[in-house]
XYZ file of C-alpha atoms in Angstrom:
748
model
C 3.654 27.416 14.023
C 2.727 31.041 14.262
C 2.893 33.887 16.746
C 2.807 37.659 16.790
C 5.409 38.417 19.415
C 7.605 36.739 21.982
C 5.912 38.824 24.659
C 2.524 37.385 23.753
C 3.867 33.858 23.799
C 5.432 34.312 27.211
C 2.217 35.808 28.549
C 0.125 32.924 27.261
C 2.506 30.356 28.680
C 2.327 32.010 32.088
C -1.425 32.508 32.050
C -2.487 29.029 31.027
C -0.670 26.226 32.839
C -0.415 22.924 31.047
C -2.964 20.164 31.579
C -0.322 17.507 32.048
C 3.443 17.335 32.069
C 5.438 14.765 30.220
C 6.082 12.989 33.519
C 2.405 12.375 34.246
C 1.082 12.303 30.685
C 0.818 8.501 30.711
C -0.508 7.681 34.201
C 0.342 4.416 35.895
C -3.258 3.711 36.861
C -3.419 0.900 34.318
C -0.861 -1.868 34.203
C 1.138 -2.467 31.042
C -0.812 -4.967 28.923
C 0.677 -8.427 28.524
C -0.221 -8.418 24.836
C -0.037 -5.436 22.458
C -1.798 -6.564 19.284
C -1.730 -3.031 17.864
C 2.022 -3.485 17.381
C 1.392 -6.379 14.981
C 2.584 -5.056 11.610
C 0.490 -7.590 9.699
C -2.697 -5.771 10.714
C -4.046 -2.754 8.871
C -3.527 0.741 10.220
C -7.259 0.953 10.958
C -7.244 -2.287 12.950
C -4.157 -1.316 14.902
C -5.543 2.101 15.821
C -8.861 0.655 16.957
C -7.143 -1.951 19.129
C -4.878 0.651 20.721
C -7.698 3.055 21.508
C -9.749 0.242 23.020
C -6.881 -0.479 25.436
C -6.496 3.159 26.520
C -7.635 4.856 29.680
C -9.595 8.084 29.314
C -6.592 10.041 30.540
C -4.354 8.463 27.886
C -6.844 9.397 25.185
C -6.803 13.009 26.278
C -3.019 13.161 26.011
C -3.182 12.600 22.243
C -5.581 15.399 21.403
C -3.483 18.317 22.665
C 0.074 19.305 21.855
C 2.570 21.517 23.641
C 4.789 24.157 22.122
C 8.252 22.634 21.984
C 10.287 25.802 22.397
C 11.318 27.632 25.571
C 11.552 31.411 25.590
C 13.601 31.440 28.760
C 10.614 31.210 31.106
C 11.178 27.589 32.051
C 7.930 26.474 30.427
C 9.289 24.003 27.895
C 8.388 20.360 28.409
C 11.765 18.695 29.087
C 11.106 15.764 26.764
C 10.250 18.030 23.825
C 13.034 18.690 21.374
C 14.443 22.189 21.889
C 13.773 24.719 19.152
C 10.771 22.711 17.983
C 7.192 23.588 17.102
C 5.250 20.929 18.978
C 5.238 17.883 21.210
C 2.673 15.203 22.108
C 3.914 12.947 24.939
C 2.672 9.597 23.618
C 1.641 6.471 25.540
C 4.692 4.586 26.861
C 2.477 1.970 28.572
C 1.146 0.968 25.166
C 4.423 1.244 23.293
C 3.295 4.295 21.298
C 5.968 6.957 20.683
C 5.629 10.672 21.231
C 5.090 13.068 18.358
C 7.899 15.542 17.743
C 6.818 18.329 15.395
C 8.892 20.738 13.308
C 8.186 23.572 10.927
C 7.948 23.738 7.877
C 7.747 23.432 4.083
C 11.237 24.655 3.145
C 13.200 22.560 5.635
C 13.728 21.904 9.335
C 13.086 25.287 10.917
C 14.066 26.548 14.344
C 12.212 29.011 16.498
C 13.904 32.235 17.601
C 16.538 31.984 20.290
C 19.834 30.274 21.069
C 20.981 26.826 19.930
C 19.155 26.897 16.608
C 19.394 23.989 14.197
C 21.304 24.787 11.037
C 19.784 22.795 8.198
C 19.359 22.781 4.422
C 16.757 25.175 3.052
C 14.887 24.583 -0.167
C 14.099 27.611 -2.288
C 10.673 29.119 -1.691
C 7.513 27.210 -2.507
C 6.975 29.545 -5.455
C 10.392 28.539 -6.795
C 9.473 24.857 -6.586
C 6.127 25.561 -8.251
C 7.974 27.461 -10.993
C 9.776 24.278 -11.984
C 6.432 22.821 -13.120
C 8.117 19.480 -12.446
C 6.444 17.147 -9.927
C 9.637 15.060 -9.712
C 11.551 18.107 -8.487
C 8.867 18.782 -5.871
C 9.019 15.175 -4.674
C 12.825 15.217 -4.455
C 12.785 18.418 -2.425
C 10.187 17.011 -0.065
C 12.136 13.775 0.352
C 15.264 15.765 1.182
C 13.770 17.986 3.880
C 11.846 15.020 5.272
C 15.100 13.097 5.632
C 16.628 16.008 7.567
C 13.546 16.181 9.781
C 13.892 12.494 10.583
C 17.639 12.801 11.208
C 16.872 15.680 13.575
C 14.506 13.550 15.652
C 11.167 14.732 14.236
C 8.313 12.532 13.055
C 5.848 15.296 12.098
C 6.671 18.050 9.607
C 4.304 21.000 9.400
C 4.727 21.360 5.650
C 2.422 21.282 2.657
C 1.137 24.856 2.159
C -1.249 25.013 -0.774
C -3.168 28.276 -0.252
C -3.817 29.854 -3.632
C -2.483 33.313 -4.415
C -5.662 35.355 -4.108
C -3.689 38.226 -2.594
C -0.334 38.856 -4.368
C 0.839 40.966 -1.398
C 0.313 38.085 1.049
C 3.409 37.735 3.227
C 3.273 33.938 3.031
C 2.925 33.532 -0.727
C 6.560 32.433 -0.830
C 5.600 29.303 1.138
C 2.873 28.325 -1.332
C 2.573 27.276 -4.981
C 0.849 30.011 -6.928
C -2.604 30.741 -8.261
C -3.838 27.706 -10.202
C -5.488 24.776 -8.375
C -4.196 22.095 -10.752
C -0.584 23.266 -10.669
C -0.532 24.061 -6.942
C -2.307 20.876 -5.908
C -0.014 18.702 -8.013
C 3.252 20.297 -6.906
C 2.419 20.461 -3.204
C 0.960 16.961 -3.267
C 4.240 15.597 -4.599
C 6.247 17.542 -2.018
C 4.157 16.066 0.815
C 4.521 12.608 -0.685
C 8.291 13.084 -0.697
C 8.338 14.182 2.939
C 6.255 11.211 4.060
C 8.513 8.786 2.189
C 10.733 9.091 5.287
C 8.161 7.403 7.562
C 7.076 10.692 9.036
C 3.789 12.625 8.964
C 3.311 15.742 6.875
C 0.426 18.184 6.893
C -1.741 19.832 4.275
C -2.277 23.484 5.213
C -3.711 26.047 5.830
C -7.269 24.779 5.494
C -8.676 27.096 4.203
C -8.587 30.575 2.643
C -5.692 31.724 4.844
C -4.743 34.023 1.972
C -3.479 37.141 3.723
C -1.648 37.864 6.965
C -3.282 41.197 7.767
C -5.966 40.392 10.341
C -5.547 36.659 9.809
C -6.855 35.829 13.286
C -9.968 37.974 12.945
C -11.026 38.118 9.305
C -13.991 36.250 7.877
C -13.132 34.927 4.398
C -16.373 34.857 2.440
C -16.836 33.006 -0.814
C -19.551 31.226 -2.733
C -19.328 27.512 -1.937
C -19.394 26.425 -5.573
C -16.556 28.803 -6.461
C -14.713 27.614 -3.351
C -14.978 23.985 -4.477
C -13.598 24.878 -7.900
C -10.592 26.858 -6.704
C -8.966 26.739 -3.261
C -10.654 23.519 -2.188
C -9.877 21.839 -5.517
C -6.179 22.629 -5.008
C -6.262 21.034 -1.562
C -8.305 18.078 -2.772
C -5.798 17.363 -5.550
C -2.859 17.702 -3.151
C -4.515 15.312 -0.708
C -5.245 12.770 -3.434
C -1.659 12.801 -4.685
C -0.030 12.684 -1.266
C -2.402 10.954 1.158
C -1.175 13.516 3.702
C -1.417 12.243 7.256
C -2.750 15.472 8.717
C -4.594 18.618 7.700
C -3.927 21.875 9.553
C -6.929 24.179 9.842
C -6.291 27.900 9.564
C -6.693 30.969 11.772
C -9.412 32.788 9.907
C -13.143 32.368 9.811
C -14.677 30.884 6.661
C -18.182 32.076 5.795
C -18.819 32.738 9.474
C -17.344 30.054 11.750
C -13.639 29.763 12.514
C -11.933 27.289 10.186
C -10.977 25.060 13.138
C -14.592 24.687 14.216
C -16.239 24.812 10.806
C -18.328 21.671 10.398
C -18.896 22.186 6.675
C -15.154 22.412 6.028
C -13.967 19.689 8.409
C -16.814 17.201 8.605
C -18.707 17.640 5.343
C -15.996 18.425 2.780
C -12.802 16.956 4.231
C -13.952 13.858 6.080
C -17.187 12.966 4.282
C -16.722 14.097 0.682
C -12.974 13.554 0.356
C -12.883 10.511 2.638
C -9.975 11.858 4.698
C -8.852 9.281 7.271
C -6.096 11.302 8.913
C -6.412 13.878 11.675
C -7.077 17.607 11.728
C -4.679 19.664 13.826
C -5.200 23.341 14.531
C -2.718 26.003 13.656
C -0.914 27.360 16.713
C -3.418 29.765 18.272
C -6.341 28.831 15.993
C -8.489 26.913 18.519
C -11.339 28.901 20.069
C -13.584 26.416 21.885
C -13.953 22.925 23.281
C -17.386 21.606 22.344
C -17.787 23.348 18.983
C -14.229 22.543 17.886
C -14.423 18.863 18.858
C -17.904 18.222 17.485
C -17.239 20.141 14.281
C -14.170 18.170 13.286
C -10.983 19.343 15.046
C -8.999 16.336 16.284
C -5.982 17.935 17.967
C -5.375 21.317 19.591
C -1.862 22.345 18.608
C 0.456 24.448 20.736
C -2.260 25.118 23.284
C -0.095 27.780 24.927
C -1.030 30.089 22.027
C -4.766 29.724 22.653
C -6.798 31.385 25.380
C -7.224 28.042 27.133
C -6.146 24.387 26.889
C -9.531 23.584 25.378
C -8.805 19.896 24.778
C -7.596 19.192 28.319
C -9.816 19.266 31.414
C -12.583 21.090 29.579
C -12.821 18.294 27.011
C -12.871 15.659 29.750
C -15.777 17.467 31.390
C -17.573 17.869 28.045
C -17.356 14.123 27.436
C -18.617 13.393 30.953
C -21.663 15.596 30.451
C -22.340 14.289 26.937
C -21.730 17.657 25.258
C -19.024 15.856 23.272
C -19.863 12.169 22.702
C -17.397 9.552 23.893
C -17.438 8.210 20.344
C -16.142 11.549 19.096
C -13.178 11.539 21.500
C -12.424 7.964 20.466
C -12.577 8.999 16.793
C -10.159 11.876 17.422
C -7.605 9.560 18.981
C -8.193 6.804 16.425
C -7.473 9.194 13.563
C -4.183 10.308 15.137
C -3.008 6.764 15.858
C -4.158 5.436 12.497
C -1.983 8.067 10.817
C 0.984 7.110 12.993
C 0.602 3.464 12.000
C -0.101 4.215 8.327
C 2.925 6.496 7.934
C 5.364 4.201 9.731
C 5.861 6.455 12.754
C 5.259 3.646 15.254
C 7.213 0.951 13.439
C 10.147 3.199 12.526
C 10.807 5.386 15.584
C 12.896 8.502 15.093
C 16.071 9.288 16.957
C 17.847 12.612 17.152
C 21.353 12.805 15.760
C 20.961 10.988 12.456
C 23.438 11.500 9.642
C 22.796 14.291 7.121
C 24.543 14.283 3.755
C 25.099 18.037 3.536
C 26.667 18.066 0.071
C 23.909 15.902 -1.404
C 21.149 17.963 0.183
C 22.742 21.235 -0.891
C 22.721 19.878 -4.431
C 18.981 19.110 -4.212
C 18.340 22.672 -3.062
C 20.559 24.117 -5.805
C 18.930 22.050 -8.544
C 15.468 23.103 -7.373
C 16.554 26.741 -7.493
C 18.021 26.342 -10.981
C 14.901 24.637 -12.330
C 12.647 27.244 -10.718
C 14.362 30.438 -11.874
C 12.274 32.246 -14.469
C 13.904 34.248 -17.235
C 11.310 36.995 -17.577
C 13.033 39.091 -20.244
C 16.128 38.666 -22.412
C 16.307 41.213 -25.188
C 19.217 40.986 -27.608
C 20.354 37.792 -25.887
C 22.141 39.651 -23.132
C 22.056 36.378 -21.235
C 23.784 34.038 -20.875
C 26.906 35.998 -20.026
C 30.032 34.970 -21.895
C 32.867 33.735 -19.721
C 35.078 36.081 -21.709
C 33.283 39.134 -20.298
C 35.936 41.565 -19.041
C 34.202 43.708 -16.412
C 31.097 42.927 -14.353
C 29.402 45.313 -11.932
C 27.424 43.532 -9.192
C 25.141 45.952 -7.409
C 22.882 45.746 -4.355
C 20.917 43.045 -2.603
C 23.798 42.075 -0.266
C 24.978 39.947 -3.195
C 28.479 39.993 -1.754
C 27.279 38.018 1.284
C 24.363 35.737 0.443
C 20.791 35.261 -0.765
C 17.596 36.336 0.956
C 15.113 34.064 2.779
C 11.500 34.707 3.782
C 10.528 35.284 7.402
C 8.397 33.453 9.919
C 7.894 29.869 10.957
C 9.254 28.451 7.702
C 12.661 30.104 8.149
C 15.497 27.563 8.063
C 18.635 28.765 9.826
C 21.674 28.678 7.521
C 24.785 26.677 8.258
C 27.339 29.192 9.442
C 24.708 31.644 10.647
C 23.156 34.705 9.096
C 25.281 36.047 6.240
C 23.995 39.598 6.813
C 23.598 40.641 10.427
C 21.863 43.626 11.952
C 18.896 43.953 9.602
C 15.440 44.765 10.944
C 13.163 43.336 12.113
C 15.467 41.401 14.418
C 12.554 39.605 16.091
C 9.435 37.849 14.841
C 8.798 37.379 11.983
C 12.507 38.072 11.589
C 15.347 37.998 11.833
C 15.860 38.995 8.234
C 18.047 36.138 7.073
C 20.540 35.657 4.253
C 21.866 32.204 3.394
C 25.633 31.888 3.088
C 25.728 31.503 -0.679
C 27.222 34.636 -2.180
C 26.216 35.408 -5.778
C 29.282 37.648 -6.025
C 31.674 34.822 -5.195
C 29.828 32.429 -7.506
C 30.009 34.971 -10.346
C 33.742 35.408 -9.767
C 34.144 31.628 -9.957
C 32.263 31.521 -13.282
C 34.379 34.331 -14.788
C 37.816 34.021 -13.163
C 39.469 36.310 -15.703
C 36.947 39.119 -15.361
C 37.166 42.144 -13.139
C 34.119 41.885 -10.847
C 33.305 45.050 -8.890
C 30.702 45.182 -6.106
C 28.680 48.188 -4.977
C 26.062 47.906 -2.223
C 23.577 50.081 -4.109
C 22.817 52.435 -1.238
C 23.910 55.416 -3.339
C 22.333 55.184 -6.823
C 24.662 57.794 -8.299
C 27.747 55.933 -7.104
C 26.284 52.616 -8.322
C 25.676 54.180 -11.732
C 29.323 55.288 -11.956
C 30.435 51.718 -11.168
C 27.979 50.320 -13.732
C 29.064 52.779 -16.383
C 32.600 51.395 -16.323
C 31.517 47.744 -16.740
C 30.619 45.590 -19.720
C 27.508 44.385 -17.898
C 25.739 45.461 -14.715
C 23.911 42.954 -12.511
C 21.484 44.650 -10.114
C 20.229 42.426 -7.295
C 16.834 43.636 -6.074
C 15.226 42.191 -2.953
C 11.824 42.146 -1.286
C 11.633 40.693 2.231
C 8.253 39.458 3.457
C 7.234 36.955 6.088
C 4.526 35.394 8.157
C 2.319 37.785 10.153
C 2.814 40.682 7.724
C 1.904 41.477 4.157
C 3.785 43.552 1.621
C 2.536 47.131 1.741
C 2.500 47.219 -2.063
C 3.798 45.363 -5.096
C 6.581 47.902 -5.546
C 10.114 46.965 -4.567
C 10.916 48.508 -1.167
C 13.647 50.999 -0.222
C 13.543 52.913 -3.523
C 15.150 50.051 -5.421
C 13.107 51.001 -8.492
C 15.057 54.272 -8.588
C 18.346 52.390 -8.199
C 17.566 50.111 -11.139
C 16.466 52.976 -13.374
C 19.594 54.973 -12.538
C 21.943 52.056 -13.191
C 20.136 51.204 -16.425
C 20.668 54.777 -17.557
C 24.419 54.289 -17.139
C 24.715 50.830 -18.695
C 22.527 49.532 -21.530
C 23.448 45.963 -20.571
C 21.806 45.998 -17.150
C 20.395 42.697 -15.868
C 18.008 42.715 -12.904
C 18.137 39.691 -10.594
C 15.072 39.505 -8.339
C 14.971 37.850 -4.905
C 11.389 38.263 -3.748
C 8.407 36.633 -2.101
C 5.849 37.177 -4.843
C 4.902 39.335 -7.833
C 6.370 42.838 -8.013
C 5.782 45.745 -10.354
C 8.596 46.916 -12.634
C 8.348 50.558 -13.735
C 11.884 50.242 -15.141
C 11.161 47.189 -17.311
C 11.511 48.940 -20.681
C 14.913 50.316 -19.614
C 16.627 46.975 -18.962
C 17.211 44.169 -21.482
C 17.046 41.239 -19.064
C 15.273 40.200 -15.843
C 15.841 36.952 -13.956
C 13.324 35.920 -11.286
C 15.093 33.797 -8.643
C 12.520 34.021 -5.795
C 14.098 33.097 -2.432
C 16.656 30.658 -3.864
C 17.617 28.692 -0.732
C 20.810 27.267 0.709
C 22.765 27.170 -2.557
C 21.038 30.084 -4.263
C 24.165 32.066 -5.078
C 25.683 29.219 -7.056
C 22.367 28.551 -8.775
C 22.049 32.193 -9.838
C 25.560 32.231 -11.312
C 24.944 28.939 -13.136
C 21.886 30.401 -14.848
C 23.459 33.795 -15.589
C 26.409 32.155 -17.345
C 24.426 29.424 -19.090
C 25.836 26.457 -17.182
C 22.124 25.847 -16.610
C 19.531 26.815 -19.206
C 16.611 28.473 -17.372
C 13.386 26.490 -17.600
C 11.173 27.963 -14.876
C 7.710 29.285 -15.701
C 5.603 31.606 -13.581
C 3.083 29.920 -11.260
C 1.360 33.281 -10.800
C 0.455 36.321 -12.865
C 2.580 39.452 -12.442
C 0.169 42.425 -12.590
C 1.140 45.602 -14.385
C -0.367 47.528 -11.460
C -2.381 46.910 -8.327
C -5.387 48.502 -10.006
C -5.714 45.305 -12.069
C -6.339 43.181 -8.963
C -9.764 42.298 -7.544
C -8.772 44.379 -4.481
C -6.465 47.330 -5.132
C -5.383 47.339 -1.469
C -5.160 44.677 1.213
C -8.309 44.483 3.345
C -7.969 45.170 7.064
C -5.665 47.380 9.078
C -2.288 45.986 10.250
C -2.294 48.628 13.003
C -5.513 47.159 14.435
C -4.881 43.388 14.425
C -7.836 42.648 16.733
C -10.386 44.354 14.482
C -12.920 41.944 12.993
C -13.689 42.371 9.307
C -14.673 40.399 6.240
C -12.820 39.733 3.009
C -15.345 38.914 0.302
C -13.857 37.047 -2.636
C -16.236 38.312 -5.303
C -13.903 36.973 -7.986
C -14.891 33.483 -6.847
C -13.007 30.845 -8.816
C -11.701 33.456 -11.283
C -8.406 34.231 -9.600
C -5.041 34.897 -11.155
C -4.895 34.550 -14.937
C -8.618 33.745 -14.989
C -9.380 37.169 -13.521
C -7.104 38.841 -16.085
C -8.834 36.942 -18.904
C -12.276 37.787 -17.566
C -11.530 41.495 -17.231
C -9.382 41.818 -20.345
C -6.370 43.068 -18.384
C -2.904 42.748 -19.887
C -0.484 41.631 -17.166
C 3.153 42.564 -16.844
C 3.950 38.852 -17.263
C 1.310 36.145 -17.714
C 0.889 32.959 -15.730
C 3.058 30.233 -17.273
C 5.548 32.694 -18.786
C 9.207 31.733 -18.935
C 12.000 32.171 -21.484
C 14.919 29.920 -22.381
C 18.329 30.239 -24.013
C 16.931 28.059 -26.793
C 13.615 28.004 -28.687
C 10.846 25.423 -29.051
C 8.056 24.700 -31.496
C 4.897 22.603 -31.284
C 3.182 20.518 -33.956
C 0.727 17.683 -34.486
C -1.793 18.691 -31.822
C -4.597 16.136 -31.463
C -6.944 14.808 -28.809
C -8.774 11.611 -27.994
C -10.756 10.043 -25.194
C -9.111 6.939 -23.719
C -10.629 4.925 -20.896
C -13.096 7.711 -20.267
C -10.440 10.432 -19.958
C -9.463 13.147 -22.413
C -5.867 12.990 -23.662
C -3.958 15.549 -25.705
C -1.011 14.625 -27.937
C 1.542 16.829 -29.665
C 5.199 17.046 -30.646
C 7.739 19.417 -29.078
C 10.925 20.311 -30.957
C 14.008 22.163 -29.742
C 14.607 24.531 -32.638
C 17.599 26.270 -31.047
C 21.281 25.542 -30.660
C 21.537 24.489 -26.988
C 19.893 21.849 -24.821
C 16.932 23.019 -22.784
C 13.658 22.165 -21.078
C 10.250 23.340 -22.176
C 6.893 23.437 -20.369
C 4.121 23.032 -22.961
C 0.807 23.989 -21.340
C -2.694 22.855 -22.291
C -5.643 25.164 -21.591
C -9.297 24.345 -22.131
C -12.270 26.568 -22.989
C -15.925 25.782 -23.629
C -16.906 26.970 -27.093
C -20.605 27.437 -26.334
C -23.232 27.026 -23.686
C -21.185 26.424 -20.541
C -21.049 29.196 -17.947
C -17.494 29.121 -16.685
C -15.936 31.558 -14.251
C -13.404 32.622 -16.900
C -12.589 32.015 -20.573
C -10.077 29.213 -19.957
C -8.509 26.899 -17.386
C -5.184 25.099 -17.167
C -5.936 21.474 -18.042
C -2.470 19.878 -17.999
C 1.206 20.257 -18.885
C 4.503 18.433 -19.147
C 8.162 19.338 -18.737
C 10.286 18.105 -21.616
C 14.094 18.005 -21.860
C 15.431 18.240 -25.411
C 18.804 18.391 -27.120
C 19.244 20.827 -30.041
C 17.112 19.653 -32.955
C 15.508 16.887 -30.909
C 11.744 16.232 -30.945
C 9.551 14.302 -28.525
C 5.969 13.137 -28.645
C 4.102 14.240 -25.533
C 0.779 13.028 -24.174
C -1.068 14.957 -21.469
C -4.046 13.513 -19.595
C -6.594 16.219 -18.787
C -7.824 16.394 -15.193
C -11.590 15.669 -15.597
C -12.720 18.141 -12.921
C -11.144 20.984 -14.892
C -13.710 20.329 -17.635
C -16.685 20.626 -15.325
C -18.601 22.795 -12.923
C -19.277 21.741 -9.349
C -22.888 21.434 -8.234
C -23.087 21.996 -4.484
C -26.627 20.668 -4.166
C -25.864 17.215 -5.603
C -22.169 17.352 -4.670
C -21.157 16.322 -8.182
C -19.057 17.662 -11.043
C -21.095 18.277 -14.203
C -19.392 18.259 -17.612
C -21.676 19.794 -20.223
C -22.268 18.261 -23.622
C -20.640 20.135 -26.464
C -17.444 21.341 -28.059
C -14.358 22.309 -26.057
C -11.329 24.146 -27.359
C -7.933 22.807 -26.294
C -5.128 25.341 -26.623
C -1.460 24.326 -26.557
C 0.707 27.296 -25.596
C 3.812 28.482 -23.796
C 1.830 30.572 -21.289
C -1.682 31.669 -20.370
C -1.466 34.593 -22.804
C -1.375 32.110 -25.686
C 2.228 32.581 -26.799
C 3.010 30.088 -29.576
C -0.535 28.747 -29.400
C -2.237 26.148 -31.540
C -5.637 24.650 -30.853
C -7.945 21.758 -31.522
C -11.639 21.270 -30.801
C -13.093 18.179 -29.153
C -16.747 17.174 -28.833
C -17.569 15.721 -25.414
C -20.764 14.063 -24.195
C -22.487 15.190 -21.031
C -21.183 13.382 -17.978
C -21.331 13.510 -14.205
C -18.471 12.891 -11.812
C -18.864 12.225 -8.124
C -17.554 14.612 -5.487
C -14.046 13.139 -5.847
C -13.994 13.484 -9.630
C -14.747 9.835 -10.429
C -17.094 8.804 -13.232
C -20.557 7.815 -12.061
């Protein structure tokens, strides 16, 4: 759910009265049927949906295709039956025994909208933190946890599953997503959605598509070559959909090559429903519907939070459009059938939700903490400054409100912490704020790890004072933060509030300065050569303070790897500045993605840029080696085998990555692509044989005319490495025959 200001929301709610209230949403014109065959669990979801729609009145059908905003801003506009502090509500059909839909944000946990009586729930670390684990099992476990809290809170739809690729590193919503590579992002988000839906609730795949910056998101036209689109952003979403079977897809605010995403027939009808065979329903983002006839005919199935749009397009106007034939009756029936089929397929009808379910707080906190620990990336560790010895005598902890808690991102994905905001009074106080800190103090967790040490805290507001504190300590830990959120982008990749100066000053006073980052995406580091160690913790969630201390002291060996490239400067990016003007949000403009499918590390390879840290980078407190690299084709699919050995003295987890390059002839967007990976846990001296199956579409090029993937005949180089820069690389060459895959990547 998205909005720009509470004033706008209130104005929309007052200007556009609802089409129906919960009291009259299911009219009594038709008697309750004696038989309800659609409730027969032995029938397929398709059969049940078709039977239910056939028994509906026209008015009942219309109820399903438009949702209300569930929250009340004090204007008395909230539907009484909607759950308070919720994102959406669809009344349902009581006459037919079909439950209402109760919708909640978002991908990090059960979020609450601004206002009183918020729900306090468990927050996962940011989506980038989960992606940094490179472990699909971790993503699934996190999704299952937040889905269970959604169900216990009375919700049966969770607006999660963000898989927009990081085309714009300054994007304010990057923290919700999963990085820059389609294979990694699609896999990790797909598993998270699958985990959410394991609770018999519906999850979404969003934001479809190219919602890659917040500046001008309602007005911009994202322009990209269709072939490049298929091989990048759409491939990520296709992979996520295949792995999760998500019940719904949420179309985005922006235009895509002209039409708005929520009335874009090529996106919704041709790609999603025809090519990918999507059987679920398409819901709009809140405020992303712009028409009745075009939206309905071009593939939108449900107008979400109609109070945010200029009109309730799918209410009386849709009824009139069906009467006149502008929208066929068959299309309205299909819209409703898709919604009900999803409800049956995901268990929403057969397993109704009820508010007030039990939540195992300790267990869920542990899931959040473990995700944070697995996702933290040790970027630098010269002279083995980390892990800290428990015998350390004096520790200076500086900045970042580390005495109180850990930072969270802003906007609709914000999960309110148990116990309230750990740091009050920060701005902005309203949307997309409030700026929120979870009650998990790194300072207290550090004190617990080193009970015999003297731990001194300085808030970092005076660099000279902080330097004096650091100069008297054995080690200085500087916590640097970057707050971003929905509806705004970072103004630059530099840390805000002159924190770069703070770090440089502290580092000048203490040679053992460790920087701990809490941020929403890549940042530049002009002080990098002055500090021996940097730990990337992202937004670390409900138990982030404990997770940070566990990694700093080696109770957990860091195993996260970057899901996105960290540029050395903004001049290395395809666009040195963010397109559009945040001071003129209504201005229409275009963002042309001339880099096409070559985003992230592919762009850096193509242009020969050396990043600050490459995609896939991540250090450990132990070391690993690779040997025995080989490849073979089994059952029509390329497999890569190799051995990983822990050559260090402590247990750890490694992420061996396989990249593929054509050696001749093929015209790829960039020199190499990620083709697969694994995450391997090893004791000191232990070795394991690993086999990675290569995703076939990564080997090919999409042909838009025939809607097929073409793999060229010839030799391909497979590189096994620790990151996209080729650290620790070995390679093998494989000769592949020409082959053609259908639009879904299946052999023809």
